[in-house]
CSV table of C-alpha atoms and ligand atoms in Angstrom, one decimal:
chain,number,residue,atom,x,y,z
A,209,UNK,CA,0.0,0.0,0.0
A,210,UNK,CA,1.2,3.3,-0.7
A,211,UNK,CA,1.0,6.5,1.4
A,212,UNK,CA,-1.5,8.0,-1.2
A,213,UNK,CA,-4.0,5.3,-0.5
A,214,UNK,CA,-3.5,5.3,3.6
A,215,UNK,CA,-4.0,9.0,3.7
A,216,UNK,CA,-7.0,8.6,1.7
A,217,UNK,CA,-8.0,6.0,4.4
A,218,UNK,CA,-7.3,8.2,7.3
A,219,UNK,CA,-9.0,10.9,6.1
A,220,UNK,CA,-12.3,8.6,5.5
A,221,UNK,CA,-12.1,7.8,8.9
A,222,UNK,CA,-10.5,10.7,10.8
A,223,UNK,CA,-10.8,13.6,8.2
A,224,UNK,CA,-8.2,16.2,8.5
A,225,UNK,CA,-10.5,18.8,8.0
A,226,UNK,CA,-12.3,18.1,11.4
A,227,UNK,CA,-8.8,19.2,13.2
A,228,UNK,CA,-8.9,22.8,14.6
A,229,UNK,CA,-7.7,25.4,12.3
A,230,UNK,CA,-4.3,26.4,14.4
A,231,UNK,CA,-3.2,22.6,13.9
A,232,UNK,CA,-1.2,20.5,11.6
A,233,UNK,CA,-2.2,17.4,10.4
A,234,UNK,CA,-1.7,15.0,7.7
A,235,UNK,CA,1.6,14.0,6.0
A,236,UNK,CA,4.1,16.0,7.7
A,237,UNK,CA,7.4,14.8,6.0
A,238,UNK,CA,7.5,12.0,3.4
A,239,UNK,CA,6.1,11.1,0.2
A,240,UNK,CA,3.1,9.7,-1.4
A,241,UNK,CA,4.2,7.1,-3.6
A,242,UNK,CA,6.4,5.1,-1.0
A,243,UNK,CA,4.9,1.5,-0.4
A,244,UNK,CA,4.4,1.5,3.3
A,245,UNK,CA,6.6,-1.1,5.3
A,246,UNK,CA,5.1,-0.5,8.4
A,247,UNK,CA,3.4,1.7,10.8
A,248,UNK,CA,4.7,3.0,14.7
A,249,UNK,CA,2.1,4.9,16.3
A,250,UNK,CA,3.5,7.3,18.6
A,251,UNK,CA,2.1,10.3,21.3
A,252,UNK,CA,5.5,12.2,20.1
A,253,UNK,CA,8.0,11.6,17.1
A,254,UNK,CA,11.3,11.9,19.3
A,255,UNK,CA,14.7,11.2,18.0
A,256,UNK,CA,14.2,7.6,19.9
A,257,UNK,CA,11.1,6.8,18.5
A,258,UNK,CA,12.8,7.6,14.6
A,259,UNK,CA,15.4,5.0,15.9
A,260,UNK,CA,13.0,2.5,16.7
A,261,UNK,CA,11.2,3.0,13.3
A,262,UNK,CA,14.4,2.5,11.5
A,263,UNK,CA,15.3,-0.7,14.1
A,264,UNK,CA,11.5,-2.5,12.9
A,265,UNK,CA,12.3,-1.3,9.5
A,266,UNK,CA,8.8,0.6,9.6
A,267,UNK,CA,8.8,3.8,7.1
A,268,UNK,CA,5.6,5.3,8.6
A,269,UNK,CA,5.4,7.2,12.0
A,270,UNK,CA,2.0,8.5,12.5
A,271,UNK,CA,2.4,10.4,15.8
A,272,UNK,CA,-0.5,12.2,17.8
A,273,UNK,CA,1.2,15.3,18.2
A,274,UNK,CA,3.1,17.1,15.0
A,275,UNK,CA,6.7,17.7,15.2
A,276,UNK,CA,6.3,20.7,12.8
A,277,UNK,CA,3.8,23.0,14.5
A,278,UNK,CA,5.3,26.3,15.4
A,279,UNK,CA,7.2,28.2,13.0
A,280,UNK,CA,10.0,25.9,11.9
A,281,UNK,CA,13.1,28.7,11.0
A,282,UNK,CA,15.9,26.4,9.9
A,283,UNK,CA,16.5,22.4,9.5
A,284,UNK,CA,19.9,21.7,10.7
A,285,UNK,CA,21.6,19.2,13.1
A,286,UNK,CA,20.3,20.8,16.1
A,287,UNK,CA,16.7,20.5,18.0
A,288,UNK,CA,13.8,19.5,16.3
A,289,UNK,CA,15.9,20.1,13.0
A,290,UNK,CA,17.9,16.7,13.2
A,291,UNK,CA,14.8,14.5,13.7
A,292,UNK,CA,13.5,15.8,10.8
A,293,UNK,CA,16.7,15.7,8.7
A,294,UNK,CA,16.6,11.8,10.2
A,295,UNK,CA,13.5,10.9,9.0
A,296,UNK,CA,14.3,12.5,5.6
A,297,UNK,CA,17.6,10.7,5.2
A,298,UNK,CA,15.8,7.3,6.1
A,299,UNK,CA,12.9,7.6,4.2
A,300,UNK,CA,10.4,7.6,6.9
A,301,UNK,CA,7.0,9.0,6.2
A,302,UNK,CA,5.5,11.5,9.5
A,303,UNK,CA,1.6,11.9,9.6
A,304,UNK,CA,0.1,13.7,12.2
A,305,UNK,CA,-3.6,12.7,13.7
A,306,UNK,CA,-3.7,15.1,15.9
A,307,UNK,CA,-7.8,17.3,17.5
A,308,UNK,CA,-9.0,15.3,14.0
A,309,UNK,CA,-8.5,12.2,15.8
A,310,UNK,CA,-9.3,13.7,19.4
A,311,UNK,CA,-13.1,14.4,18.4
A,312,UNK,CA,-13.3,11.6,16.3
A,313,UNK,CA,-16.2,9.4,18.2
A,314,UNK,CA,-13.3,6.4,18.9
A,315,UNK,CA,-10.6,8.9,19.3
A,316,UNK,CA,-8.2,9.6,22.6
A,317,UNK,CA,-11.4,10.8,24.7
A,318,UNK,CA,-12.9,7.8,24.0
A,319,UNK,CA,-9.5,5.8,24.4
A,320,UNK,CA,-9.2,7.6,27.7
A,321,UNK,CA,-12.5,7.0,29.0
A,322,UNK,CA,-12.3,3.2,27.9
A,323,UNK,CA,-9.4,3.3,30.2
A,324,UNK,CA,-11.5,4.6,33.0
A,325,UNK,CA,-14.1,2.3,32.4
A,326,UNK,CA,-16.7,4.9,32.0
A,327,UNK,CA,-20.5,3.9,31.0
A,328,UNK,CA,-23.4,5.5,29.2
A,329,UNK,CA,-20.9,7.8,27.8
A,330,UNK,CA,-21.8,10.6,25.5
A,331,UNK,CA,-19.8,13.5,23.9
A,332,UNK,CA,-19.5,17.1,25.8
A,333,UNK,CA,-19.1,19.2,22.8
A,334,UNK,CA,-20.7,18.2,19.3
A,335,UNK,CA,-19.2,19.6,16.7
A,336,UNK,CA,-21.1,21.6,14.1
A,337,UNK,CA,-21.4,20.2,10.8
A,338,UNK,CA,-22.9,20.9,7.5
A,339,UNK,CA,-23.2,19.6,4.2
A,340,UNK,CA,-24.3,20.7,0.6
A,341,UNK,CA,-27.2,19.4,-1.5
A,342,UNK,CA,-26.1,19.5,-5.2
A,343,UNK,CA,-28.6,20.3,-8.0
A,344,UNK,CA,-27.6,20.5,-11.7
A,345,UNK,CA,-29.2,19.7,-15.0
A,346,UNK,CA,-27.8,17.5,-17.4
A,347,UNK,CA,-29.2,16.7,-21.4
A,348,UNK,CA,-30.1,13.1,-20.9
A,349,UNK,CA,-28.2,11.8,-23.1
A,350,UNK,CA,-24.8,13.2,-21.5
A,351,UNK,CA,-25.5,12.2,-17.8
A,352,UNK,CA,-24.4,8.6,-17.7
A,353,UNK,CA,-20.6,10.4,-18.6
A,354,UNK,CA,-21.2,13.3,-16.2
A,355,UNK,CA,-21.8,10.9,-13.7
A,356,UNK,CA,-18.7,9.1,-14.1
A,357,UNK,CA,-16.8,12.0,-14.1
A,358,UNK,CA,-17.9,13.2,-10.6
A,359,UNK,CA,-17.5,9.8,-9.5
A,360,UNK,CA,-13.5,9.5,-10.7
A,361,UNK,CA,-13.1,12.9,-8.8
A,362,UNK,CA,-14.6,11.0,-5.6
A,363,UNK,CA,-18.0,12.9,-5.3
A,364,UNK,CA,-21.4,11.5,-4.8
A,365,UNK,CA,-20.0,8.8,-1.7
A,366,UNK,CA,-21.5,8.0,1.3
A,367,UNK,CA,-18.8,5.5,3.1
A,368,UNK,CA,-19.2,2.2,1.2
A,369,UNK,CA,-21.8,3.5,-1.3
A,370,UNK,CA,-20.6,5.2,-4.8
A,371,UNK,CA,-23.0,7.0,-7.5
A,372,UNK,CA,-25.1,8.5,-4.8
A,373,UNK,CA,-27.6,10.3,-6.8
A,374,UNK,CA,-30.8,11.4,-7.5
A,375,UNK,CA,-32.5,11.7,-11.1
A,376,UNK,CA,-35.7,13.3,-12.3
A,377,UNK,CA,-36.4,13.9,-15.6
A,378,UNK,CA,-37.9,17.1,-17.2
A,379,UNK,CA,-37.2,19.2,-20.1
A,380,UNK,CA,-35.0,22.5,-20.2
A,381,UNK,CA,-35.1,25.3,-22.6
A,382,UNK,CA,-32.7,28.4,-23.5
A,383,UNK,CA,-32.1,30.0,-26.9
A,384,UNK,CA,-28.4,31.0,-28.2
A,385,UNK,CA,-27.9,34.6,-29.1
A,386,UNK,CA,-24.9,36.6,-29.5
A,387,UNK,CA,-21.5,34.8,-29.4
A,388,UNK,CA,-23.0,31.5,-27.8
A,389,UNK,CA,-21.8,28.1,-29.0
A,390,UNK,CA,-24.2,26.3,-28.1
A,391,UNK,CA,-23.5,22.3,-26.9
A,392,UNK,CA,-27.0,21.6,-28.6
A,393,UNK,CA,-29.8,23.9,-30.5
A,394,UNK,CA,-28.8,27.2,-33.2
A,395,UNK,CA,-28.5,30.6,-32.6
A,396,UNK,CA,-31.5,32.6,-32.1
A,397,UNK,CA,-33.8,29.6,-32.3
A,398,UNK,CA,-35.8,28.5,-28.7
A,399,UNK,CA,-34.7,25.0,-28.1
A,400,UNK,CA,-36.2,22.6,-25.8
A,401,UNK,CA,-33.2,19.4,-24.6
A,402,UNK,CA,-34.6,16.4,-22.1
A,403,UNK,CA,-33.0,16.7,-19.4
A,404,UNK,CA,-32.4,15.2,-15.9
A,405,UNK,CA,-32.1,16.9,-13.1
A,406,UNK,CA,-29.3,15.6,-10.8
A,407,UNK,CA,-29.1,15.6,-7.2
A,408,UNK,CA,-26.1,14.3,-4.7
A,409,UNK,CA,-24.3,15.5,-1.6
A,410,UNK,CA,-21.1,16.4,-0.7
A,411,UNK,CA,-19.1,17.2,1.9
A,412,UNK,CA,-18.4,20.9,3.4
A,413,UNK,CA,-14.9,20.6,2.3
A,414,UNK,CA,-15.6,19.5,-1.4
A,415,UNK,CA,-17.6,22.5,-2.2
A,416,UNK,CA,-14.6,23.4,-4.5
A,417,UNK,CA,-13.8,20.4,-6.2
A,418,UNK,CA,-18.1,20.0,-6.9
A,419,UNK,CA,-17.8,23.4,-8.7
A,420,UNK,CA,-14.9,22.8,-10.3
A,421,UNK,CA,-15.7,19.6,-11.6
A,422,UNK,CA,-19.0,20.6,-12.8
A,423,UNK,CA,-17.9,23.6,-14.8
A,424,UNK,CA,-15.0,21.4,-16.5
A,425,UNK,CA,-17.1,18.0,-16.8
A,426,UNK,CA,-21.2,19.3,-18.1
A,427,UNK,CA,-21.9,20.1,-22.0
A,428,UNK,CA,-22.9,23.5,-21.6
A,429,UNK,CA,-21.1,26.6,-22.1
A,430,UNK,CA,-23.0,27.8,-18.7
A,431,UNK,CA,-24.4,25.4,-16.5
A,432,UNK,CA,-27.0,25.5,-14.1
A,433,UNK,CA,-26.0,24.7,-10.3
A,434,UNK,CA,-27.4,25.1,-6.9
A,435,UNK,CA,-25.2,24.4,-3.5
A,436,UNK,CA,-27.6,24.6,-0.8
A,437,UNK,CA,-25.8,24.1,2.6
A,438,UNK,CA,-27.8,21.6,5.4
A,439,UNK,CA,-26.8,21.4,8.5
A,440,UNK,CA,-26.6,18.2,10.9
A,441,UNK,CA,-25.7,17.0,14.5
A,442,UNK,CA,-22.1,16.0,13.9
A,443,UNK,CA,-21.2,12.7,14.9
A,444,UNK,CA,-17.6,14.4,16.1
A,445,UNK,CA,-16.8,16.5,19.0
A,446,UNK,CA,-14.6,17.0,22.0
A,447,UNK,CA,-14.7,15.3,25.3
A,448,UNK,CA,-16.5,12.1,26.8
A,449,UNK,CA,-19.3,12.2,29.3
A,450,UNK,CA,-19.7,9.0,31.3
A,451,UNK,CA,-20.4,7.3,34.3
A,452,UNK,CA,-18.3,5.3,36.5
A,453,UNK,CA,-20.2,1.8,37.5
A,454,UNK,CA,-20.2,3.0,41.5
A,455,UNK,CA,-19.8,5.7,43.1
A,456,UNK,CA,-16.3,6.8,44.9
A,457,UNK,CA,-15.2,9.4,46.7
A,458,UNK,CA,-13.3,11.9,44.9
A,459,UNK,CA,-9.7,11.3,47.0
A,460,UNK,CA,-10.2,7.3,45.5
A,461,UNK,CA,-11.3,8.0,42.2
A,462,UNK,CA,-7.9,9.7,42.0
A,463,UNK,CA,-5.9,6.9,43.0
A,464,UNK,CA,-8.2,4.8,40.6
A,465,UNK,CA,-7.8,7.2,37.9
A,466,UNK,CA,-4.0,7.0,38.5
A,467,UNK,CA,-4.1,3.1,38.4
A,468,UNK,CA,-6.2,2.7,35.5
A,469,UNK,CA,-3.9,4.9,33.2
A,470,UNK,CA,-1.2,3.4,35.0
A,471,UNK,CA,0.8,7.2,35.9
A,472,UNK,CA,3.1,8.3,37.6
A,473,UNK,CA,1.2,11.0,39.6
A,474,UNK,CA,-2.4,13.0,40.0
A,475,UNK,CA,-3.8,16.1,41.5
A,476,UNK,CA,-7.3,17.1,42.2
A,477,UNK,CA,-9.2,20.3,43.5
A,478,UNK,CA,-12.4,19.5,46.0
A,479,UNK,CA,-13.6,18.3,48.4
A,480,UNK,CA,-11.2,14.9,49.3
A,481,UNK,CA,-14.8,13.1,50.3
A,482,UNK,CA,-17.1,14.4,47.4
A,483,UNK,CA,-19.0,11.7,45.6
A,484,UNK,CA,-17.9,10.8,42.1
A,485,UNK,CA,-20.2,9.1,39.8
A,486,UNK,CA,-20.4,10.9,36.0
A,487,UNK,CA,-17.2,11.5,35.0
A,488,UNK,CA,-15.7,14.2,31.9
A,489,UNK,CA,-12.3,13.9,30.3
A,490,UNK,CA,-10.9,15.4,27.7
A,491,UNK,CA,-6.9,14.4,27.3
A,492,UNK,CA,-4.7,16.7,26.9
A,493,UNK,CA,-5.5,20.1,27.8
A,494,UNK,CA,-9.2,20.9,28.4
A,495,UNK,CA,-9.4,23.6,30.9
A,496,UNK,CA,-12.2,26.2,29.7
A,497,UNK,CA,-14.8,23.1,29.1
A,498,UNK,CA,-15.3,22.5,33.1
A,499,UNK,CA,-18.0,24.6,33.3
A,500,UNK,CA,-19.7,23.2,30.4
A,501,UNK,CA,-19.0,19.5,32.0
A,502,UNK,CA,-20.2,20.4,35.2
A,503,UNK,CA,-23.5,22.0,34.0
A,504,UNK,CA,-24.1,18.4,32.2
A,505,UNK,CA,-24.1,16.7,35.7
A,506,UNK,CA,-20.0,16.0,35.9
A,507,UNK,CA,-19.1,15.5,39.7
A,508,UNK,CA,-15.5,15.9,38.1
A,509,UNK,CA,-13.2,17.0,35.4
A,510,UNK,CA,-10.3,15.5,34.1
A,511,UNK,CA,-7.7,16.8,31.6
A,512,UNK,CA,-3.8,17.5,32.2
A,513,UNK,CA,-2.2,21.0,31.7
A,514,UNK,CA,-4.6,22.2,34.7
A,515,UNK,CA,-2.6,25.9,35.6
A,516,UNK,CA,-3.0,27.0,39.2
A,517,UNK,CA,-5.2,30.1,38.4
A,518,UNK,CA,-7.6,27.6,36.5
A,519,UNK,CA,-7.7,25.3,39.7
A,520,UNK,CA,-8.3,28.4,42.2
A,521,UNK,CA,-11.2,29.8,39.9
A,522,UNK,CA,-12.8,25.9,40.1
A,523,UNK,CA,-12.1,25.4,43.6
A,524,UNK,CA,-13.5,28.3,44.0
A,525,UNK,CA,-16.7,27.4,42.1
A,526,UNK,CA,-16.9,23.8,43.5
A,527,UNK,CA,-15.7,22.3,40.4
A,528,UNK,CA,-13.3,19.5,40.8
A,529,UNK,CA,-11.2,18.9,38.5
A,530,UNK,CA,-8.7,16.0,38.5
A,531,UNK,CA,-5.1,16.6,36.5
A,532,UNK,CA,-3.9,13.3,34.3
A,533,UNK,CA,-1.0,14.9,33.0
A,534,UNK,CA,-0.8,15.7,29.2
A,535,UNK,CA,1.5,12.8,28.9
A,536,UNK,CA,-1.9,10.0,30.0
A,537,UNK,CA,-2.9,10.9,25.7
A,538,UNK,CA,-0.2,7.9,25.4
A,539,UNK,CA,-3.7,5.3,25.8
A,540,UNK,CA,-3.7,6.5,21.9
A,541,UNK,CA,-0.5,4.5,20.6
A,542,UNK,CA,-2.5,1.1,21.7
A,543,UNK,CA,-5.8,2.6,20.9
A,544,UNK,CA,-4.6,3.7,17.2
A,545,UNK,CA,-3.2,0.6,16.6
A,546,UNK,CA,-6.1,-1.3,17.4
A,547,UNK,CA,-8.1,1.3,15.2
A,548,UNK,CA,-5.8,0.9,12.3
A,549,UNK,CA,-5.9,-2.8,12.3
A,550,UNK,CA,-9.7,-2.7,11.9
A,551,UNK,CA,-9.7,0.1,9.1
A,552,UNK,CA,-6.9,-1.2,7.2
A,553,UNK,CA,-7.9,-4.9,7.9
A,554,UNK,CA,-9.8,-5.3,4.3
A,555,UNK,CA,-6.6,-4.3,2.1
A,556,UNK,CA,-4.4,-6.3,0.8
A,557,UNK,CA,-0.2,-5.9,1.3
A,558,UNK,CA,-0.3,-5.7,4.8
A,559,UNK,CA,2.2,-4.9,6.9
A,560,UNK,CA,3.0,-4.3,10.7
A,561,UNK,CA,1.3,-2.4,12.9
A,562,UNK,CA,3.4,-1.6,16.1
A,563,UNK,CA,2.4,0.8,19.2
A,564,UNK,CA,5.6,2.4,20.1
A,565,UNK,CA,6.3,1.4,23.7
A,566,UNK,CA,8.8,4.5,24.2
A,567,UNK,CA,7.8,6.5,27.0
A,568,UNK,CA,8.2,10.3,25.5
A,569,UNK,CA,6.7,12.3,28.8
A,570,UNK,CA,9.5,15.1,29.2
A,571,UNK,CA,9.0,15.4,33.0
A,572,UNK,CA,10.6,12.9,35.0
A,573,UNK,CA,8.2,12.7,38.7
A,574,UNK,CA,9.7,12.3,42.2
B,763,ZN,ZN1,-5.1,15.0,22.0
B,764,ZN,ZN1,-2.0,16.3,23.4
């Protein structure tokens, strides 16, 4: 399999579009027609995990976090510079699945909350999504090609379903005048053309490839479109809702919380006694959706990256809030894999899937 045909995969499944517009996602460093060898998942891409990529002779990284996110000035033997001059001179492909595959339904909130062995779970924050319905008319005789071309371009798909679309027929008229050159009829002459009128969806993020591909793929010299944007409930967003299967006190949910994702340390705000049932995580860093979590019935908050003024306003409110670390996102090297396995399961030339076991947390705990 080549790199074209993963990212196309990846992006089914945990489209890049869906990551927040400050990110970077995608294919970082590497190149689309390399046949893939192998895949390392990884939380960071760290000089040690390139080694172990070239030691399992893997040529694919895909890393949660991307190396190249801030402005990268120079690429030289120094810093963040000699990974990437590494990966480069080894032939090792970097992707990035970074807040596309945090609010992805099975993403890291839902790897983390796995861990926690939360029930009933739902999401805190659904995404807003929208779509476009597509109208065009086609001569009859011309739409079997038109449809084909769309398809080729990847339009008209709904997962495992191609040609999505809906005919009606009718009939269309227009006369020619001036400098037309007409597909069909003569110049200053009325003509009337059967034709269908074609319906399909697409995605928010092919509006420009739909134009585009119907102004360069339909007979006439000026189409007729319509995009009319819909809106739905998204089935992405951030953070999981759930509830633990009995209640503890806050001071043991802690230690349980610290077991569970098997870390080196915890700290909480609240009361040490407060009952915790219905539990909200988001990994990583997810201060400014307490509130939110707290309105929807939360007894407590978890995320990592918690700053003192953000605990002494919750503390303050009576929010608790319980600090995981940043580094606890690591549940997602074992939980991508497992995900990867299962989308890339029906392709042929397979090849390794390993969940790097490198630890890359930079703080060392006493
Ligand atoms: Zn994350
Ligand atoms: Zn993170």
């Amino acid at each position: 399999m080549k790199i074209s045909e993963l990212m196309k995969i990846l992006n089914n499944h945990v489209p890049f579009h869906q990551a927040e517009s400050w990110d970077n996602v995608g294919l970082l460093i590497g190149n689309d027609n390399l046949d893939i060898t192998g895949i390392l998942t990884t939380l960071d891409c760290t000089d040690d995990v390139v080694n172990q990529a070239i030691e399992l002779n893997t040529n694919t990284i895909i890393a949660h976090h991307p190396l190249i996110f801030k402005g990268v000035k120079r690429i030289v033997e120094d810093g963040y510079g000699s990974i990437i001059r590494k990966l480069i001179q080894n032939n090792i492909n970097l992707i990035a699945l970074h807040t596309n595959l945090d609010v992805h339904p099975e993403g890291v909130n839902r790897m983390l909350a796995h861990q926690l062995g939360l029930e009933n779970i739902s999401m805190i924050n659904t995404n807003s999504s929208y779509y476009y319905k597509v109208q065009t008319f086609i001569p009859k005789n011309y739409v079997e090609i038109f449809k084909d071309s769309l398809n080729e371009l990847g339009l008209a798909k709904e997962g495992n379903y191609e040609y999505c679309f809906f005919e009606s027929e009718g009939k269309g008229q227009f006369k020619p005048v001036g400098d037309a050159s007409p597909y069909i009829g003569k110049l200053d002459s009325i003509e009337y053309v059967d034709e269908i009128k074609l319906e399909f969806m697409i995605k928010s993020n092919e509006l420009e490839i739909a134009k585009r591909a119907i102004l360069d793929n339909h007979p006439y010299e000026t189409p007729v479109f319509d995009f009319i944007k819909m809106n739905k409930e998204s089935e992405y967003g951030l953070g999981i809702i759930g509830q633990l299967n009995k209640t503890m006190t806050l001071d043991e949910f802690s230690e349980y919380a610290k077991k569970q994702l098997n870390i080196p340390s915890v700290r909480y705000t609240g009361q040490h006694d407060s009952p915790i049932k219905k539990v909200a995580i988001i990994g990583g860093s997810g201060i400014g959706f307490e509130y939110k979590a707290s309105q929807l019935g939360a007894d407590v908050f978890v995320t990592g990256d918690i700053k003192h003024h953000d605990a002494l306003d919750a503390k303050i409110q009576n929010v608790n809030l319980l600090d995981i670390n940043h580094y606890s996102e690591y549940v997602m090297k074992e939980g991508l894999k497992e995900l990867l396995a299962k989308w890339l399961f029906k392709y042929e030339n397979q090849f390794p899937i390993y969940a790097s076991e490198i630890n890359t947390d930079p703080f060392k705990y006493k």
